[in-house]
XYZ file of N, CA, C and O in Angstrom:
704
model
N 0.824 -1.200 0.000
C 0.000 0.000 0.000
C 0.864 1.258 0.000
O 0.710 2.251 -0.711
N 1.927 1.009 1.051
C 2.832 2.520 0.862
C 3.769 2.756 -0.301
O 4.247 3.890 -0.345
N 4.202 1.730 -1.453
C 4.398 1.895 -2.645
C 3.610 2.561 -3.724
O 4.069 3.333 -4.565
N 2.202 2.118 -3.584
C 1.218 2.502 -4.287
C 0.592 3.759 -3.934
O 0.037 4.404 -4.824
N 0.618 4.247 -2.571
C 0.671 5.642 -2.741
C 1.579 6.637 -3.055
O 1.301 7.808 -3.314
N 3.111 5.925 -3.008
C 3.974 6.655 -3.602
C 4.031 6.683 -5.626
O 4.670 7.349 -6.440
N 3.264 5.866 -5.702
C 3.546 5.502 -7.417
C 2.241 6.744 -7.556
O 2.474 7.578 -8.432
N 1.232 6.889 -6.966
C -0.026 7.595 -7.044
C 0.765 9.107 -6.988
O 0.430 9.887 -7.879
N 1.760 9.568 -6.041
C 2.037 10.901 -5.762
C 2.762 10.845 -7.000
O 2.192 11.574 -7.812
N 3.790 10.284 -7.498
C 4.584 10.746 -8.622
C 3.583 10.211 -9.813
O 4.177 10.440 -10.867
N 2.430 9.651 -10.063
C 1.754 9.556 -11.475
C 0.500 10.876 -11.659
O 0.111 11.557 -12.608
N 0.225 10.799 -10.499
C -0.636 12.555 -10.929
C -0.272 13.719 -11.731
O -0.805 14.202 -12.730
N 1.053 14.154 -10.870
C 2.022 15.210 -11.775
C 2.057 14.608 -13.086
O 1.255 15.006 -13.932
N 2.940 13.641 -13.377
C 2.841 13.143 -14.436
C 1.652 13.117 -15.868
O 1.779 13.457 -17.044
N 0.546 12.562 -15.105
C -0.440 12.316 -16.142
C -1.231 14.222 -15.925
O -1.884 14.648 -16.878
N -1.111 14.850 -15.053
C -1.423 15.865 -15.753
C -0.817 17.176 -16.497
O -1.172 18.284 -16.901
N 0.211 16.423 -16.427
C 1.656 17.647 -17.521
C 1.755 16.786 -18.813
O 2.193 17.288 -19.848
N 1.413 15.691 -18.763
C 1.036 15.201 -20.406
C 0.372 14.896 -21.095
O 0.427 14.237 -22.133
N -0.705 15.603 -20.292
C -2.065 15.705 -20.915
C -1.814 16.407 -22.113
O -1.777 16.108 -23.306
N -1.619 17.645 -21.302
C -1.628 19.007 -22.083
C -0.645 18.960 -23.531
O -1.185 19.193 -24.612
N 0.298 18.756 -23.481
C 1.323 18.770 -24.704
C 0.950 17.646 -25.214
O 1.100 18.179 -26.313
N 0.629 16.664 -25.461
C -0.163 15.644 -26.113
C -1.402 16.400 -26.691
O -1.946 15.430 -27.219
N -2.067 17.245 -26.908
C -2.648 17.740 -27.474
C -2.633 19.021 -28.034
O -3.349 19.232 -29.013
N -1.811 20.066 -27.490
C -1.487 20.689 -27.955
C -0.906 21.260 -28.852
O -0.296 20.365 -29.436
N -0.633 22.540 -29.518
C 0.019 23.003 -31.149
C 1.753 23.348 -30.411
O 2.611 23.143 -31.270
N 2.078 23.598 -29.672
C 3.145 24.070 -28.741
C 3.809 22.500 -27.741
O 3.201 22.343 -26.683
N 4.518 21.832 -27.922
C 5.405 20.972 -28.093
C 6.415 20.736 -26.626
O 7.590 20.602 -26.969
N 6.284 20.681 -25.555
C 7.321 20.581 -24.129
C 8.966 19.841 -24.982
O 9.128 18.688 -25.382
N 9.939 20.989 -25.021
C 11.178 20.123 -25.066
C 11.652 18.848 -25.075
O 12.520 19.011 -24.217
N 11.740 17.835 -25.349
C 12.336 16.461 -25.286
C 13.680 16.951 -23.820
O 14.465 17.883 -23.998
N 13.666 16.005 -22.328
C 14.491 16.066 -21.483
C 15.588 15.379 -22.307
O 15.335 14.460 -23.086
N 16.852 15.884 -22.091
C 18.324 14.848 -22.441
C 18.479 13.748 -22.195
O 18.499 13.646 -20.968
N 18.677 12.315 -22.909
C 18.546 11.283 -22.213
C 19.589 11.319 -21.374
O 20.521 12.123 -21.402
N 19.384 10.266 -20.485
C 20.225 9.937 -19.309
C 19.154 9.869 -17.736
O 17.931 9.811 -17.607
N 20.219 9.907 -16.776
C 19.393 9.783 -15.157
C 19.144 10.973 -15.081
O 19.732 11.936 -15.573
N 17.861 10.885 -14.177
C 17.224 12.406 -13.948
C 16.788 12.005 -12.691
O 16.352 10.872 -12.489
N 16.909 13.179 -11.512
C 16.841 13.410 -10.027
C 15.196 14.041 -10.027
O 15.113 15.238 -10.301
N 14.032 13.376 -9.765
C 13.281 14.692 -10.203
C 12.302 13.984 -8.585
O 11.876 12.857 -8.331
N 12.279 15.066 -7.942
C 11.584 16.046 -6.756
C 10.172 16.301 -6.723
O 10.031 17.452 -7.134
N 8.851 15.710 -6.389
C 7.644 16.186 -6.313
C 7.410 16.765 -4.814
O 7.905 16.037 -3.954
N 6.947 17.587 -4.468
C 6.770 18.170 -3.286
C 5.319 18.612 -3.255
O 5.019 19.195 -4.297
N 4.297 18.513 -2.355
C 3.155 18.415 -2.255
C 3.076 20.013 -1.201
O 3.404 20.009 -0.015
N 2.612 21.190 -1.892
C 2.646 22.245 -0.633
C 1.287 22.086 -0.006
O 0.304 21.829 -0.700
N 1.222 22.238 1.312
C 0.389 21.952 2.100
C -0.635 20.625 1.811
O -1.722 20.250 2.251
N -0.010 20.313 1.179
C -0.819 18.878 1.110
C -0.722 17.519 2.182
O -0.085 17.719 3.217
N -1.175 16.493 2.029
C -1.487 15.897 2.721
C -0.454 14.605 2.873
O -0.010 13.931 3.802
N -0.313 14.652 1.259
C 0.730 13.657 0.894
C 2.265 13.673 0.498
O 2.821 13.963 -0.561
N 2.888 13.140 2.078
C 4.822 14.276 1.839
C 5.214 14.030 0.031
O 4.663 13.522 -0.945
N 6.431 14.699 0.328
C 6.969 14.671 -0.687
C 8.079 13.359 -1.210
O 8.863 12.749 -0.484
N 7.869 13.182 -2.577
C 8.412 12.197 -2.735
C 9.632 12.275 -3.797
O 9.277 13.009 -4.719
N 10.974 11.768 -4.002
C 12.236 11.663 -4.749
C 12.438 10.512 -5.244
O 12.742 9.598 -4.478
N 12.340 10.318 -6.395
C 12.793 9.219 -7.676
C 13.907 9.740 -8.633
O 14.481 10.829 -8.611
N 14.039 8.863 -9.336
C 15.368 8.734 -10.385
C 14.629 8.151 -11.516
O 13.850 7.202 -11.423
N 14.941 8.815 -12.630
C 14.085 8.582 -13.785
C 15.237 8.245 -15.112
O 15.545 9.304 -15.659
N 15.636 7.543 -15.472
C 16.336 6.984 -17.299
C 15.639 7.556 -17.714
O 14.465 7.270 -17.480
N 15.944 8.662 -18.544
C 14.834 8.517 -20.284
C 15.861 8.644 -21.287
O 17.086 8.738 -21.204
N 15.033 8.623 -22.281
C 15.680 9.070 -23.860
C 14.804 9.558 -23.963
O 13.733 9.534 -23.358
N 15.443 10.431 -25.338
C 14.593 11.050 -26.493
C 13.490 10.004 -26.471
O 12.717 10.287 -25.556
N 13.141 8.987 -27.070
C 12.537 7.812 -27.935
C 10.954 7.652 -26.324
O 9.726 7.719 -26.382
N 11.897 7.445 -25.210
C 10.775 7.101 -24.256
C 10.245 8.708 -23.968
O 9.022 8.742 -23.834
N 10.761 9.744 -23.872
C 9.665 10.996 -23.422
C 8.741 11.418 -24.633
O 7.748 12.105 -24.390
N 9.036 11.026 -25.959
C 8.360 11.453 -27.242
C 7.107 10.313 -26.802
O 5.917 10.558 -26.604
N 7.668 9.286 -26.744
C 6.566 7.919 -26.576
C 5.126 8.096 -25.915
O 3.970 8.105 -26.337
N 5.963 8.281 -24.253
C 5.261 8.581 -23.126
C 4.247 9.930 -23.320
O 3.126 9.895 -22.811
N 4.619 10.910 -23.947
C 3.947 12.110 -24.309
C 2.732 11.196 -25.386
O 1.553 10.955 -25.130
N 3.430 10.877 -26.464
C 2.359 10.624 -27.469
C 1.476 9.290 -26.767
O 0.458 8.974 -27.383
N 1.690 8.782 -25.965
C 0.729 7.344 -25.250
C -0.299 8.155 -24.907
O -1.363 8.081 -25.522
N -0.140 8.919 -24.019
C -1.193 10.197 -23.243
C -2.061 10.218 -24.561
O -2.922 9.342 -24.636
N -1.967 10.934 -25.407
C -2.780 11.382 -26.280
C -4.140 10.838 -26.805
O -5.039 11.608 -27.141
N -4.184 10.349 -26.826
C -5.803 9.016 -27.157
C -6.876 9.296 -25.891
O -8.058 9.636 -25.953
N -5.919 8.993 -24.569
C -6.576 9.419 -23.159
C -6.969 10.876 -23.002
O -8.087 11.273 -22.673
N -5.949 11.590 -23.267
C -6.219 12.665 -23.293
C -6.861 13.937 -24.114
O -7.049 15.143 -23.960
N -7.073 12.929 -25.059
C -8.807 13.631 -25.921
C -9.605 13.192 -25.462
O -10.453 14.058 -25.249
N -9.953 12.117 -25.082
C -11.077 11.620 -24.337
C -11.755 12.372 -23.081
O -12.960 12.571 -22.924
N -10.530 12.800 -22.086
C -10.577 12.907 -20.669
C -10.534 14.737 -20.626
O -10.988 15.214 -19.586
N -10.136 15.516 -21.446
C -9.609 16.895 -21.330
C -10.489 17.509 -22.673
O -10.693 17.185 -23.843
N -10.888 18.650 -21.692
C -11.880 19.371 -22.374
C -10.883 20.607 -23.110
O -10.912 21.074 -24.248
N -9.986 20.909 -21.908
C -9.275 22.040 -22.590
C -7.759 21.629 -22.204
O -7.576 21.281 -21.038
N -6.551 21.643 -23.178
C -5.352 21.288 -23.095
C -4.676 22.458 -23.519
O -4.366 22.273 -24.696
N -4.201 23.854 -23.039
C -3.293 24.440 -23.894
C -1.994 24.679 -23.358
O -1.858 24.725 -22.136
N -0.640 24.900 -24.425
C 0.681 25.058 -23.758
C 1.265 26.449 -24.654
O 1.266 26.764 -25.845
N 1.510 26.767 -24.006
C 1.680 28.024 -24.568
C 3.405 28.449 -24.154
O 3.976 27.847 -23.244
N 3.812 29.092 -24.623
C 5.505 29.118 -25.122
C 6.015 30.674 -24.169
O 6.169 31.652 -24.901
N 6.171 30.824 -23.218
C 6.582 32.136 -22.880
C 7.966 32.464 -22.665
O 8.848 31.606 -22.709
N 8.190 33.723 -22.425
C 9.888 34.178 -22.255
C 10.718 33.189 -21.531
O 11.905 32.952 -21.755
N 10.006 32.671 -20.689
C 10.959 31.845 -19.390
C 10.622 30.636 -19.424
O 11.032 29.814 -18.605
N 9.816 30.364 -20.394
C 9.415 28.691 -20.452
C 8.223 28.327 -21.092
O 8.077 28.677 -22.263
N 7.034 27.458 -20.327
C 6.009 27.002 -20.920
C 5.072 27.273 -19.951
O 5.387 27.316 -18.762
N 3.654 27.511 -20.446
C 2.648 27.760 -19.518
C 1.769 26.695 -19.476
O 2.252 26.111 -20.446
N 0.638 25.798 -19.039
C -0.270 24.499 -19.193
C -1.216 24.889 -18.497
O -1.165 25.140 -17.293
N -2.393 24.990 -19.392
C -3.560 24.831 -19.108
C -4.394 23.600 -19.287
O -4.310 23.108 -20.412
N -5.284 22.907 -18.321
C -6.080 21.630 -18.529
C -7.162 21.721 -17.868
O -7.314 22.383 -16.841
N -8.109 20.948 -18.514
C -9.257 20.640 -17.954
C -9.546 19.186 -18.134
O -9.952 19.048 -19.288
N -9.515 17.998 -17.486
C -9.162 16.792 -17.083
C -10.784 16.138 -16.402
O -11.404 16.728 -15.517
N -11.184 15.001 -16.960
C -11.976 14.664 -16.258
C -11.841 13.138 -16.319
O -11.961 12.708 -17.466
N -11.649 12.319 -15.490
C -11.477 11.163 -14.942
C -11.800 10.494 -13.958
O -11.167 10.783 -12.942
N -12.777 9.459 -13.829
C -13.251 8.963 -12.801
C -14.000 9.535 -12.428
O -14.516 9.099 -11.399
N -14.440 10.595 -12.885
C -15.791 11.670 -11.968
C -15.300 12.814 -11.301
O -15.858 13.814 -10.848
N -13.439 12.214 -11.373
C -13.080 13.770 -10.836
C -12.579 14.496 -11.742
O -11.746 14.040 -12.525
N -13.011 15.779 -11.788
C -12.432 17.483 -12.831
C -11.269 17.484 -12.211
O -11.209 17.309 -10.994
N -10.062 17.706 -13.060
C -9.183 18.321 -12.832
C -8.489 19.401 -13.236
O -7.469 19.141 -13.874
N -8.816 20.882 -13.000
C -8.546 21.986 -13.302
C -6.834 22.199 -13.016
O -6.400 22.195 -11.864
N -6.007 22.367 -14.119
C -4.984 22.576 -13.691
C -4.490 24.043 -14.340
O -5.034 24.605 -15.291
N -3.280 24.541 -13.562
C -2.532 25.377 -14.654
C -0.656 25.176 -13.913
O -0.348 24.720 -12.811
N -0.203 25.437 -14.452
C 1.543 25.083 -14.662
C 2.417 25.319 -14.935
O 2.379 24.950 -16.109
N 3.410 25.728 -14.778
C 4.565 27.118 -15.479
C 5.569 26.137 -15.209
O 5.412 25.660 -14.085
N 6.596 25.636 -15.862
C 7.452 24.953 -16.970
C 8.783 26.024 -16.904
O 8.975 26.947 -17.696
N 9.378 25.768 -16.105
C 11.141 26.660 -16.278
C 12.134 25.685 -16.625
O 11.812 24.505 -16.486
N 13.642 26.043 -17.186
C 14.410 25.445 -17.478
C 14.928 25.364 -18.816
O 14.446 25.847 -19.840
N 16.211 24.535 -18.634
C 16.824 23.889 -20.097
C 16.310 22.749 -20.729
O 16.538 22.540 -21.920
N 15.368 21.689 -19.763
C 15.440 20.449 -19.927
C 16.863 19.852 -19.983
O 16.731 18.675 -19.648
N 17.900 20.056 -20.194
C 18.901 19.286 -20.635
C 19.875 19.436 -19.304
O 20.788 18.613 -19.240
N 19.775 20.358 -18.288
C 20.408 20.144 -17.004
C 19.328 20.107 -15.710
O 19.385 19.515 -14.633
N 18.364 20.963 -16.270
C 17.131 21.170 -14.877
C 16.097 22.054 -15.523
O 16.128 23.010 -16.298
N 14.926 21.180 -14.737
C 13.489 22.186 -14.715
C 13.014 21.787 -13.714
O 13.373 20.841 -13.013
N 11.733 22.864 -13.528
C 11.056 23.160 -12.939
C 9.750 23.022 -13.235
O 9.490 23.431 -14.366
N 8.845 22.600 -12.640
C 7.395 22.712 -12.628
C 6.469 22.952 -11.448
O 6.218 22.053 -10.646
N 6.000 24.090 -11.359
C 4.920 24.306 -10.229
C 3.299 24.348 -10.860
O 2.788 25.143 -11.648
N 2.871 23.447 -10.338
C 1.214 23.087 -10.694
C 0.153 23.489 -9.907
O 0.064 23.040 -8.765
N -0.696 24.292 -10.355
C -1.959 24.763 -9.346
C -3.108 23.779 -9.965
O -3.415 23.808 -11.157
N -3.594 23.066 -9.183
C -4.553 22.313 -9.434
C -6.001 22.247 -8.464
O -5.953 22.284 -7.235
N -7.229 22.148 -9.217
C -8.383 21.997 -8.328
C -8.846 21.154 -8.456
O -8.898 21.113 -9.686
N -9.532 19.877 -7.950
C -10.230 18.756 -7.970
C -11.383 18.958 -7.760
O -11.610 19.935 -7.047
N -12.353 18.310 -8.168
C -13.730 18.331 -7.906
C -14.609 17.332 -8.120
O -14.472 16.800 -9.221
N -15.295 16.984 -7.572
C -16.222 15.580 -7.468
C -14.704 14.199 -7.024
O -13.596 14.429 -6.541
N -15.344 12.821 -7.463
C -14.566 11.899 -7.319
C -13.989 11.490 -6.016
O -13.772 12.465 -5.296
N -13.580 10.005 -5.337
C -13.597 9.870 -4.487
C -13.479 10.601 -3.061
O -14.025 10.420 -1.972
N -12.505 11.525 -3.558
C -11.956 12.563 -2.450
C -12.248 13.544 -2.261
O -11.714 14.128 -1.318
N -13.161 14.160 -3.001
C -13.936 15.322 -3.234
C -13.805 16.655 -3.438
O -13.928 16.930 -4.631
N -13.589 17.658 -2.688
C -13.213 18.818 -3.417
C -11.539 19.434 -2.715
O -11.212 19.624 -1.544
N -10.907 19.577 -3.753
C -9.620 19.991 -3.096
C -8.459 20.973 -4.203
O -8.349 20.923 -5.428
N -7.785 21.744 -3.284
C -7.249 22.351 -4.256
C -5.523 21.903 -4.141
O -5.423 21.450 -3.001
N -4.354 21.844 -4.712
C -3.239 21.314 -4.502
C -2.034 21.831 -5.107
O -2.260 22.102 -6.286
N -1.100 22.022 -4.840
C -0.255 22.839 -5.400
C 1.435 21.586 -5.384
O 2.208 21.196 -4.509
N 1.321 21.420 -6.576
C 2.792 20.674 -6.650
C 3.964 21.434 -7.550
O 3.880 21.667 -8.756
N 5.064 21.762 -6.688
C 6.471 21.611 -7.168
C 7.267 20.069 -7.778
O 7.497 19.042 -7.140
N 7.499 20.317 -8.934
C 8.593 19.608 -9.587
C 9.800 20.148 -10.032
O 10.001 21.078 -10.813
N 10.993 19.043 -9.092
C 12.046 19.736 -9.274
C 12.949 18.687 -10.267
O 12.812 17.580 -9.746
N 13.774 18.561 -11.419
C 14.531 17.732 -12.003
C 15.742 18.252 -12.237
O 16.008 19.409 -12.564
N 16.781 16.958 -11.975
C 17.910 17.783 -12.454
C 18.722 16.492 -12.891
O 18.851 15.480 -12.203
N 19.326 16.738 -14.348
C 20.161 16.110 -15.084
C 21.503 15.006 -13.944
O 22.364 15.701 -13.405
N 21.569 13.754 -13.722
C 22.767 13.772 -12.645
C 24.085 12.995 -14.256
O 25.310 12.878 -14.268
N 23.175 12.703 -15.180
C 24.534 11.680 -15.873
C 24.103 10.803 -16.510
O 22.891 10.862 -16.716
N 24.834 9.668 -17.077
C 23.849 8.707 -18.151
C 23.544 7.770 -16.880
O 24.002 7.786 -15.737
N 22.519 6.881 -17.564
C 21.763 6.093 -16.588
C 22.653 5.079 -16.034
O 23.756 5.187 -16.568
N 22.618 4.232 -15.264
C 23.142 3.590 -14.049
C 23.025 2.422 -14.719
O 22.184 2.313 -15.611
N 23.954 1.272 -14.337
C 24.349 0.178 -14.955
C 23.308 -1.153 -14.862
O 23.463 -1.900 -13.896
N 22.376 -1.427 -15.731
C 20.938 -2.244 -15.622
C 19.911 -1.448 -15.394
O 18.985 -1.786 -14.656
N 19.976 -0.127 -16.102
C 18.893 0.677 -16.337
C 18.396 0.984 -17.177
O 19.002 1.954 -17.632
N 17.387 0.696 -17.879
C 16.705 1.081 -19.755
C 16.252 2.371 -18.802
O 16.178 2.785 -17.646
N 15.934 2.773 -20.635
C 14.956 4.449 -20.426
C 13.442 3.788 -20.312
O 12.879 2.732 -20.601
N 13.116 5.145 -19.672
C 11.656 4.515 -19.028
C 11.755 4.116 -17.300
O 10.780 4.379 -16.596
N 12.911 3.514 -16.729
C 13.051 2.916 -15.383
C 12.876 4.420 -14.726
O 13.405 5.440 -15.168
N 12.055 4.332 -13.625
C 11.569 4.791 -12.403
C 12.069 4.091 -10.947
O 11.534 3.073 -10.509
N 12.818 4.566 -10.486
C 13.418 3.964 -9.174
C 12.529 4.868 -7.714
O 12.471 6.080 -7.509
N 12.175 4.185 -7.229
C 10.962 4.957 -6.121
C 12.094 4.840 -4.643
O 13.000 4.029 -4.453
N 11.848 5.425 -4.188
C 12.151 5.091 -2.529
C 11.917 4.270 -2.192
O 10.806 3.789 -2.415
N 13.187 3.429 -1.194
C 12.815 2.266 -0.796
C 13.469 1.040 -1.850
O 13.514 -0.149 -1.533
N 13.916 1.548 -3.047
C 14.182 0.481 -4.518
C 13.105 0.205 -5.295
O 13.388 -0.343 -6.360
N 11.908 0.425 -5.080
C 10.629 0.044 -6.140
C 11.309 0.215 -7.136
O 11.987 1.242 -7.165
N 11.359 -0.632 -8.179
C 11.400 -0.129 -10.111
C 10.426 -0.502 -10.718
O 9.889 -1.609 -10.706
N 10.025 0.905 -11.567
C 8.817 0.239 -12.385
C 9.886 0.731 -13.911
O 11.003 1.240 -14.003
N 8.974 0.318 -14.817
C 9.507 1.117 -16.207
C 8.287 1.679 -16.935
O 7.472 0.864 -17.367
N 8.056 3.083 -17.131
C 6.830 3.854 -17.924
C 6.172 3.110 -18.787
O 4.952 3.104 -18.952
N 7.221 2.275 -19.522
C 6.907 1.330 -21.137
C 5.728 0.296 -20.115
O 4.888 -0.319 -20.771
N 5.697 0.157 -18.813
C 4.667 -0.902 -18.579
C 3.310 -0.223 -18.360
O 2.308 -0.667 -17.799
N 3.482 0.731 -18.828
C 2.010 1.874 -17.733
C 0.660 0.802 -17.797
O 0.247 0.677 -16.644
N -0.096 0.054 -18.683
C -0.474 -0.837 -18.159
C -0.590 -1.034 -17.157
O -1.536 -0.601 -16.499
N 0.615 -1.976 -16.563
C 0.588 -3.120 -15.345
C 0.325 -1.777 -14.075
O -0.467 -2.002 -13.160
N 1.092 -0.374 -14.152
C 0.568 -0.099 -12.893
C -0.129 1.359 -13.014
O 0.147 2.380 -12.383
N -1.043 1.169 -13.941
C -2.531 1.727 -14.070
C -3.132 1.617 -12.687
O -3.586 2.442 -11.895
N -2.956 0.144 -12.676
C -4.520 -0.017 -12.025
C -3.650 0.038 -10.789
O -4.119 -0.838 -10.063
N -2.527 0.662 -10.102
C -1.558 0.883 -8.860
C -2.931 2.404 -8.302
O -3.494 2.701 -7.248
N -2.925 3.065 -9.992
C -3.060 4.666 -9.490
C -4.818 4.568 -8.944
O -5.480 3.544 -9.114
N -5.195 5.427 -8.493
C -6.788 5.834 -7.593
C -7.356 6.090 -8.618
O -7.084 6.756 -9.617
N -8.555 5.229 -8.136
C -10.227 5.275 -9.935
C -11.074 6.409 -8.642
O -12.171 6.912 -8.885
């Protein structure tokens, strides 16, 4: 259970920052392949913060972006990303399971040594009911990936490994 709420804190951020560029005319950078340090922090939330290690390539963040996409016409009423001086902006409107998910998101960085993502999000309806949430994402480039690591591997606290390429198998990890 305490894996699966940690796979739940780092797949939210996730599935709602690729919503948006999966549908959108405006495109999120491809990260550099290699290991990536990346930081979710929950402000005033309920659920601490959690630190993983992420492999990608080019090949798995293009992938993972374009997988979203099918879901995310389905599920998102409004997806936009918009390109500003200092980065990227994300707008969404998300509906899944009964819960709305109103987001918006500001996108700093190179991708290729570090970014940033801070997410304002509102929930509404769905198991947990009405809530508003604010997540920091922090990433930072450490080097090429670690020896028995494909792109795609997710290393959780504790040693959990999953790999993105299975999203499948731990779908059904995340909250209906």
């Amino acid at each position: 259970m305490r894996q699966s709420s940690r796979l739940s804190m780092f797949l939210l951020p996730l599935v709602l920052l690729s919503a948006a560029p999966a549908l959108a005319e405006v495109q999120l950078p491809l990260r550099k392949a290699g290991l990536w340090d990346v930081k979710v922090d929950h402000a005033g939330g309920r659920m601490p913060g959690v630190a993983v290690q992420q492999c990608t390539s080019e090949a798995v963040d293009r992938e993972f972006t374009s997988d979203f996409a099918p879901s995310a016409r389905q599920n998102c009423s409004k997806a936009d990303v918009q390109k500003t001086a200092t980065g990227y902006v994300m707008d969404s409107v998300c509906t899944m399971g009964g819960t709305t998910v109103t987001s918006h998101a500001e996108a700093t960085g190179d991708f290729d040594s570090a970014y940033t993502v801070k997410v304002a999000a509102r929930s509404k309806g769905g198991k947990f009911g009405d809530r508003d949430s604010k997540i920091t994402i922090a990433a930072k480039w450490v080097g090429p990936c670690k020896e028995g690591q494909t792109p795609g591997d997710v290393v959780m606290p504790g040693g959990f490994k999953m790999n993105m390429r299975d999203f499948e198998k731990f779908k059904s990890m995340a909250p209906h």
